[in-house]
Structure formats: structure tokens, C-alpha cells
């Protein structure tokens, strides 16, 4: 049972336009959401996050929106640049008291291609 | 500041061979994690360590063992490698929710 879903395996966008990447989750225990960016042959790098008590968080060209009632979040990149071409992973966090640690559950990723 | 380092970067094993993947972090994080990434599967948690001296199974622990050697180091061992363990392995560390990843080890088992 996939708790975090990224339904679009790939997305192509023209340079300068908006990229919108979507993510859905099912577990109400998740209280913090993150986006990671991954280039080939590198580890994932943290991009932006949002707490479940907020509905929007901005960092430069990147904005994450959270719709808690719909269990949906999205990442907007404006304007898109060729260097944004990468795989983007959505992740949801919960603290597991029995384990004594936060754990992330990842979606399968969306490959973004920004066309010059 | 190196962050999370992993060795080796690449490894080829024959079925049945054993090896240990090494991971170290210099951010003084309590928690450390091992993931594997397979095409179309995202990142799946193998084992984690909430703090020095503790380890627990994640989603896909079969065929693996781990050791939290100290606060900095967390190793992953394959006792008898199988072709199904061909994957890219990532180590990560965290203080709270945000995890920081190493560059990965690409393992091929033939």
C-alpha cells in the first residue's frame, strides 16, 4: 500500500514557464512534508518543506502548497530553468515513538525535463 | 564540512559474496538511515538507527545487517549477495525530520 504517491512519472516544461509537481498521501499521521531533488549519480538533496499547520511555503522560485483536507501537496517552480531538470521526490514525515525517530516515506519520483 | 560520506562509490559482487557499505556523517546527528533505490520504486528504507546503540528494521531488511559503530558511523552488510540486491544504496542522517543524504553506492550483483 503506497502511502505517498506521485502519479506523474515524468513532466516536460518549456524554460521560463511554470512547473507543477503533484503528490498525494494517505496517512493522517504525516505532519511534515518535504521535496527532494536528485540529479543522476548523486544523492537526493533537500529542496523545500512544509509543516502540516501551514498551507504554503516559499523559497525563491520554489513554492510548496499543502491541502490537508485533500491530502495533497504540490511543488511549483517559477520560472523553470534547464538546471531544474532532475528527479523530484515527495516525502512525508512522521515521528514513530516506538522507534524513537522521525521517518520519511517517499513517493516514486517525477522526472522533470525543462526544455530550453 | 563533508556532510554524509559513503564508500565505496561502485562495487561489483558475485552471487554469494559478502561486503560492507560504509557511511559516516559529521553533523552530529542522532539518527541514521540506509535506503535502496531501484528504478521506478523510489527510496525504500532498509534499516535505521534512531541513536547510537540502537538499530531497527525498515521496509525491506531481508538479506541485510547493520551496525551503528558510534554516533558518526553506520554500516550496512550484505552477508551473501543476491542479484535482487543490485541497486543504488543511500545513507542518510537527521536531527529531526529533514534527512541529509550521501552520494550513494552503486552495487551490481552478478
PDB file of N, CA and C in Angstrom, chain B residues 11-101:
ATOM      1  N   UNK B  11      30.580  -0.945  -6.753  1.00  0.00           N
ATOM      2  CA  UNK B  11      31.038  -2.273  -6.364  1.00  0.00           C
ATOM      3  C   UNK B  11      30.324  -3.303  -7.226  1.00  0.00           C
ATOM      4  N   UNK B  12      31.101  -4.293  -7.666  1.00  0.00           N
ATOM      5  CA  UNK B  12      30.527  -5.438  -8.372  1.00  0.00           C
ATOM      6  C   UNK B  12      30.827  -6.680  -7.546  1.00  0.00           C
ATOM      7  N   UNK B  13      29.820  -7.458  -7.237  1.00  0.00           N
ATOM      8  CA  UNK B  13      29.966  -8.678  -6.453  1.00  0.00           C
ATOM      9  C   UNK B  13      29.440  -9.861  -7.248  1.00  0.00           C
ATOM     10  N   UNK B  14      29.967 -11.027  -6.935  1.00  0.00           N
ATOM     11  CA  UNK B  14      29.373 -12.255  -7.458  1.00  0.00           C
ATOM     12  C   UNK B  14      28.351 -12.759  -6.433  1.00  0.00           C
ATOM     13  N   UNK B  15      27.362 -13.474  -6.915  1.00  0.00           N
ATOM     14  CA  UNK B  15      26.358 -14.062  -6.025  1.00  0.00           C
ATOM     15  C   UNK B  15      27.038 -14.855  -4.919  1.00  0.00           C
ATOM     16  N   UNK B  16      26.613 -14.595  -3.672  1.00  0.00           N
ATOM     17  CA  UNK B  16      27.162 -15.312  -2.530  1.00  0.00           C
ATOM     18  C   UNK B  16      28.292 -14.578  -1.808  1.00  0.00           C
ATOM     19  N   UNK B  17      28.891 -13.602  -2.464  1.00  0.00           N
ATOM     20  CA  UNK B  17      29.949 -12.843  -1.802  1.00  0.00           C
ATOM     21  C   UNK B  17      29.354 -11.903  -0.762  1.00  0.00           C
ATOM     22  N   UNK B  18      30.216 -11.468   0.154  1.00  0.00           N
ATOM     23  CA  UNK B  18      29.763 -10.532   1.182  1.00  0.00           C
ATOM     24  C   UNK B  18      30.513  -9.221   1.045  1.00  0.00           C
ATOM     25  N   UNK B  19      29.912  -8.163   1.570  1.00  0.00           N
ATOM     26  CA  UNK B  19      30.589  -6.874   1.602  1.00  0.00           C
ATOM     27  C   UNK B  19      29.895  -5.952   2.604  1.00  0.00           C
ATOM     28  N   UNK B  20      30.621  -4.921   2.995  1.00  0.00           N
ATOM     29  CA  UNK B  20      30.090  -3.910   3.918  1.00  0.00           C
ATOM     30  C   UNK B  20      30.167  -2.548   3.267  1.00  0.00           C
ATOM     31  N   UNK B  21      29.041  -1.839   3.269  1.00  0.00           N
ATOM     32  CA  UNK B  21      28.985  -0.458   2.810  1.00  0.00           C
ATOM     33  C   UNK B  21      29.164   0.444   4.029  1.00  0.00           C
ATOM     34  N   UNK B  22      30.054   1.427   3.874  1.00  0.00           N
ATOM     35  CA  UNK B  22      30.367   2.306   4.984  1.00  0.00           C
ATOM     36  C   UNK B  22      29.684   3.658   4.813  1.00  0.00           C
ATOM     37  N   UNK B  23      29.282   4.245   5.929  1.00  0.00           N
ATOM     38  CA  UNK B  23      28.656   5.566   5.935  1.00  0.00           C
ATOM     39  C   UNK B  23      29.135   6.324   7.164  1.00  0.00           C
ATOM     40  N   UNK B  24      29.444   7.600   6.984  1.00  0.00           N
ATOM     41  CA  UNK B  24      29.824   8.449   8.105  1.00  0.00           C
ATOM     42  C   UNK B  24      29.224   9.830   7.917  1.00  0.00           C
ATOM     43  N   UNK B  25      28.843  10.460   9.037  1.00  0.00           N
ATOM     44  CA  UNK B  25      28.317  11.825   8.992  1.00  0.00           C
ATOM     45  C   UNK B  25      29.036  12.669  10.042  1.00  0.00           C
ATOM     46  N   UNK B  26      29.204  13.943   9.689  1.00  0.00           N
ATOM     47  CA  UNK B  26      29.926  14.849  10.593  1.00  0.00           C
ATOM     48  C   UNK B  26      29.034  15.974  11.085  1.00  0.00           C
ATOM     49  N   UNK B  27      27.712  15.736  11.103  1.00  0.00           N
ATOM     50  CA  UNK B  27      26.760  16.768  11.510  1.00  0.00           C
ATOM     51  C   UNK B  27      26.221  16.549  12.923  1.00  0.00           C
ATOM     52  N   UNK B  28      26.777  15.576  13.632  1.00  0.00           N
ATOM     53  CA  UNK B  28      26.371  15.276  14.995  1.00  0.00           C
ATOM     54  C   UNK B  28      24.897  14.873  15.092  1.00  0.00           C
ATOM     55  N   UNK B  29      24.399  14.227  14.024  1.00  0.00           N
ATOM     56  CA  UNK B  29      23.005  13.785  14.026  1.00  0.00           C
ATOM     57  C   UNK B  29      22.845  12.497  14.832  1.00  0.00           C
ATOM     58  N   UNK B  30      21.711  12.382  15.510  1.00  0.00           N
ATOM     59  CA  UNK B  30      21.442  11.156  16.259  1.00  0.00           C
ATOM     60  C   UNK B  30      20.997  10.015  15.360  1.00  0.00           C
ATOM     61  N   UNK B  31      20.156  10.323  14.362  1.00  0.00           N
ATOM     62  CA  UNK B  31      19.532   9.262  13.556  1.00  0.00           C
ATOM     63  C   UNK B  31      20.252   9.071  12.229  1.00  0.00           C
ATOM     64  N   UNK B  32      20.361   7.807  11.840  1.00  0.00           N
ATOM     65  CA  UNK B  32      20.960   7.461  10.553  1.00  0.00           C
ATOM     66  C   UNK B  32      20.125   6.382   9.884  1.00  0.00           C
ATOM     67  N   UNK B  33      20.190   6.350   8.558  1.00  0.00           N
ATOM     68  CA  UNK B  33      19.298   5.504   7.767  1.00  0.00           C
ATOM     69  C   UNK B  33      20.056   4.888   6.603  1.00  0.00           C
ATOM     70  N   UNK B  34      19.589   3.713   6.159  1.00  0.00           N
ATOM     71  CA  UNK B  34      20.022   3.118   4.901  1.00  0.00           C
ATOM     72  C   UNK B  34      18.803   2.887   4.019  1.00  0.00           C
ATOM     73  N   UNK B  35      18.911   3.374   2.762  1.00  0.00           N
ATOM     74  CA  UNK B  35      17.865   3.199   1.758  1.00  0.00           C
ATOM     75  C   UNK B  35      18.452   2.488   0.535  1.00  0.00           C
ATOM     76  N   UNK B  36      17.560   1.886  -0.224  1.00  0.00           N
ATOM     77  CA  UNK B  36      17.919   1.445  -1.555  1.00  0.00           C
ATOM     78  C   UNK B  36      16.974   2.102  -2.558  1.00  0.00           C
ATOM     79  N   UNK B  37      17.537   2.410  -3.736  1.00  0.00           N
ATOM     80  CA  UNK B  37      16.717   2.999  -4.789  1.00  0.00           C
ATOM     81  C   UNK B  37      16.790   2.121  -6.019  1.00  0.00           C
ATOM     82  N   UNK B  38      15.634   1.668  -6.454  1.00  0.00           N
ATOM     83  CA  UNK B  38      15.515   0.859  -7.661  1.00  0.00           C
ATOM     84  C   UNK B  38      14.672   1.624  -8.668  1.00  0.00           C
ATOM     85  N   UNK B  39      14.893   1.372  -9.957  1.00  0.00           N
ATOM     86  CA  UNK B  39      14.153   2.120 -10.994  1.00  0.00           C
ATOM     87  C   UNK B  39      12.645   2.033 -10.770  1.00  0.00           C
ATOM     88  N   UNK B  40      11.989   3.193 -10.765  1.00  0.00           N
ATOM     89  CA  UNK B  40      10.539   3.232 -10.617  1.00  0.00           C
ATOM     90  C   UNK B  40      10.019   2.903  -9.231  1.00  0.00           C
ATOM     91  N   UNK B  41      10.925   2.761  -8.245  1.00  0.00           N
ATOM     92  CA  UNK B  41      10.488   2.329  -6.909  1.00  0.00           C
ATOM     93  C   UNK B  41      10.706   3.392  -5.841  1.00  0.00           C
ATOM     94  N   UNK B  42      11.298   4.512  -6.180  1.00  0.00           N
ATOM     95  CA  UNK B  42      11.570   5.493  -5.146  1.00  0.00           C
ATOM     96  C   UNK B  42      12.640   5.006  -4.187  1.00  0.00           C
ATOM     97  N   UNK B  43      12.650   5.566  -2.996  1.00  0.00           N
ATOM     98  CA  UNK B  43      13.613   5.212  -1.952  1.00  0.00           C
ATOM     99  C   UNK B  43      12.912   4.351  -0.910  1.00  0.00           C
ATOM    100  N   UNK B  44      13.474   3.199  -0.641  1.00  0.00           N
ATOM    101  CA  UNK B  44      12.870   2.303   0.338  1.00  0.00           C
ATOM    102  C   UNK B  44      13.835   2.095   1.508  1.00  0.00           C
ATOM    103  N   UNK B  45      13.302   2.192   2.729  1.00  0.00           N
ATOM    104  CA  UNK B  45      14.111   2.122   3.932  1.00  0.00           C
ATOM    105  C   UNK B  45      14.492   0.682   4.246  1.00  0.00           C
ATOM    106  N   UNK B  46      15.793   0.440   4.426  1.00  0.00           N
ATOM    107  CA  UNK B  46      16.278  -0.898   4.740  1.00  0.00           C
ATOM    108  C   UNK B  46      16.382  -1.066   6.258  1.00  0.00           C
ATOM    109  N   UNK B  47      17.182  -0.225   6.884  1.00  0.00           N
ATOM    110  CA  UNK B  47      17.385  -0.207   8.324  1.00  0.00           C
ATOM    111  C   UNK B  47      17.593   1.245   8.747  1.00  0.00           C
ATOM    112  N   UNK B  48      17.342   1.492  10.025  1.00  0.00           N
ATOM    113  CA  UNK B  48      17.641   2.796  10.576  1.00  0.00           C
ATOM    114  C   UNK B  48      18.185   2.628  11.993  1.00  0.00           C
ATOM    115  N   UNK B  49      18.784   3.737  12.455  1.00  0.00           N
ATOM    116  CA  UNK B  49      19.310   3.782  13.813  1.00  0.00           C
ATOM    117  C   UNK B  49      18.882   5.111  14.413  1.00  0.00           C
ATOM    118  N   UNK B  50      17.988   5.057  15.383  1.00  0.00           N
ATOM    119  CA  UNK B  50      17.462   6.288  15.983  1.00  0.00           C
ATOM    120  C   UNK B  50      18.526   6.998  16.809  1.00  0.00           C
ATOM    121  N   UNK B  51      19.438   6.242  17.384  1.00  0.00           N
ATOM    122  CA  UNK B  51      20.512   6.827  18.185  1.00  0.00           C
ATOM    123  C   UNK B  51      21.618   5.795  18.301  1.00  0.00           C
ATOM    124  N   UNK B  52      22.760   6.243  18.779  1.00  0.00           N
ATOM    125  CA  UNK B  52      23.900   5.346  18.940  1.00  0.00           C
ATOM    126  C   UNK B  52      23.489   4.165  19.821  1.00  0.00           C
ATOM    127  N   UNK B  53      23.779   2.970  19.348  1.00  0.00           N
ATOM    128  CA  UNK B  53      23.467   1.786  20.137  1.00  0.00           C
ATOM    129  C   UNK B  53      22.153   1.124  19.802  1.00  0.00           C
ATOM    130  N   UNK B  54      21.344   1.737  18.925  1.00  0.00           N
ATOM    131  CA  UNK B  54      20.055   1.131  18.551  1.00  0.00           C
ATOM    132  C   UNK B  54      19.957   1.005  17.041  1.00  0.00           C
ATOM    133  N   UNK B  55      19.359  -0.096  16.591  1.00  0.00           N
ATOM    134  CA  UNK B  55      19.069  -0.267  15.169  1.00  0.00           C
ATOM    135  C   UNK B  55      17.720  -0.961  15.038  1.00  0.00           C
ATOM    136  N   UNK B  56      17.021  -0.666  13.938  1.00  0.00           N
ATOM    137  CA  UNK B  56      15.711  -1.280  13.713  1.00  0.00           C
ATOM    138  C   UNK B  56      15.489  -1.516  12.236  1.00  0.00           C
ATOM    139  N   UNK B  57      14.629  -2.499  11.939  1.00  0.00           N
ATOM    140  CA  UNK B  57      14.328  -2.823  10.551  1.00  0.00           C
ATOM    141  C   UNK B  57      13.407  -1.788   9.938  1.00  0.00           C
ATOM    142  N   UNK B  58      13.620  -1.563   8.653  1.00  0.00           N
ATOM    143  CA  UNK B  58      12.740  -0.711   7.879  1.00  0.00           C
ATOM    144  C   UNK B  58      11.808  -1.553   7.021  1.00  0.00           C
ATOM    145  N   UNK B  59      11.523  -1.053   5.836  1.00  0.00           N
ATOM    146  CA  UNK B  59      10.557  -1.699   4.952  1.00  0.00           C
ATOM    147  C   UNK B  59      11.110  -2.960   4.282  1.00  0.00           C
ATOM    148  N   UNK B  60      12.407  -2.952   3.932  1.00  0.00           N
ATOM    149  CA  UNK B  60      12.987  -4.057   3.157  1.00  0.00           C
ATOM    150  C   UNK B  60      14.290  -4.562   3.779  1.00  0.00           C
ATOM    151  N   UNK B  61      14.260  -5.152   4.998  1.00  0.00           N
ATOM    152  CA  UNK B  61      15.500  -5.511   5.691  1.00  0.00           C
ATOM    153  C   UNK B  61      16.110  -6.870   5.310  1.00  0.00           C
ATOM    154  N   UNK B  62      15.352  -7.718   4.620  1.00  0.00           N
ATOM    155  CA  UNK B  62      15.831  -9.086   4.390  1.00  0.00           C
ATOM    156  C   UNK B  62      17.108  -9.119   3.568  1.00  0.00           C
ATOM    157  N   UNK B  63      18.094  -9.869   4.066  1.00  0.00           N
ATOM    158  CA  UNK B  63      19.367 -10.008   3.369  1.00  0.00           C
ATOM    159  C   UNK B  63      20.421  -9.008   3.803  1.00  0.00           C
ATOM    160  N   UNK B  64      20.070  -8.157   4.764  1.00  0.00           N
ATOM    161  CA  UNK B  64      20.980  -7.097   5.217  1.00  0.00           C
ATOM    162  C   UNK B  64      21.145  -7.145   6.735  1.00  0.00           C
ATOM    163  N   UNK B  65      22.304  -6.654   7.188  1.00  0.00           N
ATOM    164  CA  UNK B  65      22.510  -6.371   8.604  1.00  0.00           C
ATOM    165  C   UNK B  65      23.183  -5.013   8.723  1.00  0.00           C
ATOM    166  N   UNK B  66      23.046  -4.399   9.883  1.00  0.00           N
ATOM    167  CA  UNK B  66      23.651  -3.087  10.094  1.00  0.00           C
ATOM    168  C   UNK B  66      24.385  -3.050  11.422  1.00  0.00           C
ATOM    169  N   UNK B  67      25.296  -2.073  11.504  1.00  0.00           N
ATOM    170  CA  UNK B  67      25.997  -1.806  12.758  1.00  0.00           C
ATOM    171  C   UNK B  67      26.103  -0.301  12.928  1.00  0.00           C
ATOM    172  N   UNK B  68      25.671   0.189  14.086  1.00  0.00           N
ATOM    173  CA  UNK B  68      25.906   1.608  14.417  1.00  0.00           C
ATOM    174  C   UNK B  68      27.159   1.619  15.274  1.00  0.00           C
ATOM    175  N   UNK B  69      28.280   1.865  14.620  1.00  0.00           N
ATOM    176  CA  UNK B  69      29.580   1.727  15.263  1.00  0.00           C
ATOM    177  C   UNK B  69      29.800   2.781  16.338  1.00  0.00           C
ATOM    178  N   UNK B  70      29.336   3.979  16.085  1.00  0.00           N
ATOM    179  CA  UNK B  70      29.405   5.107  17.009  1.00  0.00           C
ATOM    180  C   UNK B  70      28.423   6.145  16.483  1.00  0.00           C
ATOM    181  N   UNK B  71      28.438   7.335  17.033  1.00  0.00           N
ATOM    182  CA  UNK B  71      27.448   8.318  16.592  1.00  0.00           C
ATOM    183  C   UNK B  71      27.662   8.694  15.124  1.00  0.00           C
ATOM    184  N   UNK B  72      28.882   8.664  14.655  1.00  0.00           N
ATOM    185  CA  UNK B  72      29.202   9.112  13.294  1.00  0.00           C
ATOM    186  C   UNK B  72      28.954   8.050  12.230  1.00  0.00           C
ATOM    187  N   UNK B  73      29.137   6.777  12.567  1.00  0.00           N
ATOM    188  CA  UNK B  73      29.239   5.756  11.537  1.00  0.00           C
ATOM    189  C   UNK B  73      28.135   4.697  11.619  1.00  0.00           C
ATOM    190  N   UNK B  74      27.631   4.339  10.427  1.00  0.00           N
ATOM    191  CA  UNK B  74      26.531   3.375  10.320  1.00  0.00           C
ATOM    192  C   UNK B  74      26.808   2.529   9.087  1.00  0.00           C
ATOM    193  N   UNK B  75      27.083   1.243   9.285  1.00  0.00           N
ATOM    194  CA  UNK B  75      27.465   0.398   8.158  1.00  0.00           C
ATOM    195  C   UNK B  75      26.352  -0.583   7.809  1.00  0.00           C
ATOM    196  N   UNK B  76      26.333  -0.965   6.540  1.00  0.00           N
ATOM    197  CA  UNK B  76      25.343  -1.919   6.012  1.00  0.00           C
ATOM    198  C   UNK B  76      26.092  -3.116   5.453  1.00  0.00           C
ATOM    199  N   UNK B  77      25.715  -4.308   5.897  1.00  0.00           N
ATOM    200  CA  UNK B  77      26.424  -5.510   5.465  1.00  0.00           C
ATOM    201  C   UNK B  77      25.503  -6.440   4.689  1.00  0.00           C
ATOM    202  N   UNK B  78      26.019  -6.933   3.564  1.00  0.00           N
ATOM    203  CA  UNK B  78      25.363  -7.979   2.801  1.00  0.00           C
ATOM    204  C   UNK B  78      26.151  -9.255   3.054  1.00  0.00           C
ATOM    205  N   UNK B  79      25.570 -10.220   3.715  1.00  0.00           N
ATOM    206  CA  UNK B  79      26.293 -11.424   4.097  1.00  0.00           C
ATOM    207  C   UNK B  79      26.475 -12.372   2.914  1.00  0.00           C
ATOM    208  N   UNK B  80      25.455 -12.491   2.081  1.00  0.00           N
ATOM    209  CA  UNK B  80      25.511 -13.386   0.924  1.00  0.00           C
ATOM    210  C   UNK B  80      24.723 -12.712  -0.197  1.00  0.00           C
ATOM    211  N   UNK B  81      25.445 -11.970  -1.025  1.00  0.00           N
ATOM    212  CA  UNK B  81      24.785 -11.115  -2.010  1.00  0.00           C
ATOM    213  C   UNK B  81      23.978 -11.917  -3.024  1.00  0.00           C
ATOM    214  N   UNK B  82      22.847 -11.345  -3.426  1.00  0.00           N
ATOM    215  CA  UNK B  82      21.974 -11.948  -4.434  1.00  0.00           C
ATOM    216  C   UNK B  82      21.715 -10.933  -5.540  1.00  0.00           C
ATOM    217  N   UNK B  83      21.434 -11.392  -6.761  1.00  0.00           N
ATOM    218  CA  UNK B  83      21.162 -10.433  -7.856  1.00  0.00           C
ATOM    219  C   UNK B  83      20.045  -9.445  -7.522  1.00  0.00           C
ATOM    220  N   UNK B  84      19.086  -9.839  -6.683  1.00  0.00           N
ATOM    221  CA  UNK B  84      17.988  -8.929  -6.307  1.00  0.00           C
ATOM    222  C   UNK B  84      18.479  -7.746  -5.471  1.00  0.00           C
ATOM    223  N   UNK B  85      19.716  -7.814  -4.994  1.00  0.00           N
ATOM    224  CA  UNK B  85      20.281  -6.711  -4.213  1.00  0.00           C
ATOM    225  C   UNK B  85      21.051  -5.722  -5.086  1.00  0.00           C
ATOM    226  N   UNK B  86      21.038  -5.942  -6.388  1.00  0.00           N
ATOM    227  CA  UNK B  86      21.571  -4.937  -7.317  1.00  0.00           C
ATOM    228  C   UNK B  86      20.725  -3.686  -7.189  1.00  0.00           C
ATOM    229  N   UNK B  87      21.369  -2.573  -6.833  1.00  0.00           N
ATOM    230  CA  UNK B  87      20.622  -1.358  -6.534  1.00  0.00           C
ATOM    231  C   UNK B  87      21.600  -0.222  -6.278  1.00  0.00           C
ATOM    232  N   UNK B  88      21.059   0.950  -6.037  1.00  0.00           N
ATOM    233  CA  UNK B  88      21.852   2.076  -5.546  1.00  0.00           C
ATOM    234  C   UNK B  88      21.478   2.267  -4.084  1.00  0.00           C
ATOM    235  N   UNK B  89      22.488   2.320  -3.236  1.00  0.00           N
ATOM    236  CA  UNK B  89      22.269   2.411  -1.796  1.00  0.00           C
ATOM    237  C   UNK B  89      22.645   3.807  -1.303  1.00  0.00           C
ATOM    238  N   UNK B  90      21.724   4.387  -0.537  1.00  0.00           N
ATOM    239  CA  UNK B  90      21.960   5.712   0.035  1.00  0.00           C
ATOM    240  C   UNK B  90      21.905   5.638   1.547  1.00  0.00           C
ATOM    241  N   UNK B  91      22.854   6.315   2.160  1.00  0.00           N
ATOM    242  CA  UNK B  91      22.856   6.525   3.599  1.00  0.00           C
ATOM    243  C   UNK B  91      22.369   7.939   3.863  1.00  0.00           C
ATOM    244  N   UNK B  92      21.681   8.148   4.968  1.00  0.00           N
ATOM    245  CA  UNK B  92      21.202   9.472   5.328  1.00  0.00           C
ATOM    246  C   UNK B  92      21.304   9.650   6.835  1.00  0.00           C
ATOM    247  N   UNK B  93      21.322  10.897   7.253  1.00  0.00           N
ATOM    248  CA  UNK B  93      21.304  11.202   8.680  1.00  0.00           C
ATOM    249  C   UNK B  93      20.343  12.355   8.937  1.00  0.00           C
ATOM    250  N   UNK B  94      19.871  12.456  10.181  1.00  0.00           N
ATOM    251  CA  UNK B  94      18.950  13.547  10.505  1.00  0.00           C
ATOM    252  C   UNK B  94      19.000  13.865  11.983  1.00  0.00           C
ATOM    253  N   UNK B  95      18.614  15.121  12.268  1.00  0.00           N
ATOM    254  CA  UNK B  95      18.407  15.542  13.648  1.00  0.00           C
ATOM    255  C   UNK B  95      16.916  15.465  13.974  1.00  0.00           C
ATOM    256  N   UNK B  96      16.095  15.968  13.057  1.00  0.00           N
ATOM    257  CA  UNK B  96      14.646  15.848  13.191  1.00  0.00           C
ATOM    258  C   UNK B  96      14.091  15.275  11.884  1.00  0.00           C
ATOM    259  N   UNK B  97      13.177  16.013  11.221  1.00  0.00           N
ATOM    260  CA  UNK B  97      12.543  15.418  10.040  1.00  0.00           C
ATOM    261  C   UNK B  97      13.438  15.405   8.813  1.00  0.00           C
ATOM    262  N   UNK B  98      14.173  16.504   8.593  1.00  0.00           N
ATOM    263  CA  UNK B  98      14.940  16.647   7.354  1.00  0.00           C
ATOM    264  C   UNK B  98      16.148  15.719   7.373  1.00  0.00           C
ATOM    265  N   UNK B  99      16.242  14.896   6.325  1.00  0.00           N
ATOM    266  CA  UNK B  99      17.358  13.967   6.217  1.00  0.00           C
ATOM    267  C   UNK B  99      18.339  14.459   5.168  1.00  0.00           C
ATOM    268  N   UNK B 100      19.619  14.215   5.443  1.00  0.00           N
ATOM    269  CA  UNK B 100      20.692  14.585   4.535  1.00  0.00           C
ATOM    270  C   UNK B 100      21.310  13.303   3.997  1.00  0.00           C
ATOM    271  N   UNK B 101      21.464  13.251   2.685  1.00  0.00           N
ATOM    272  CA  UNK B 101      21.879  12.026   2.023  1.00  0.00           C
ATOM    273  C   UNK B 101      23.328  12.070   1.573  1.00  0.00           C
TER     274      UNK B 101
END
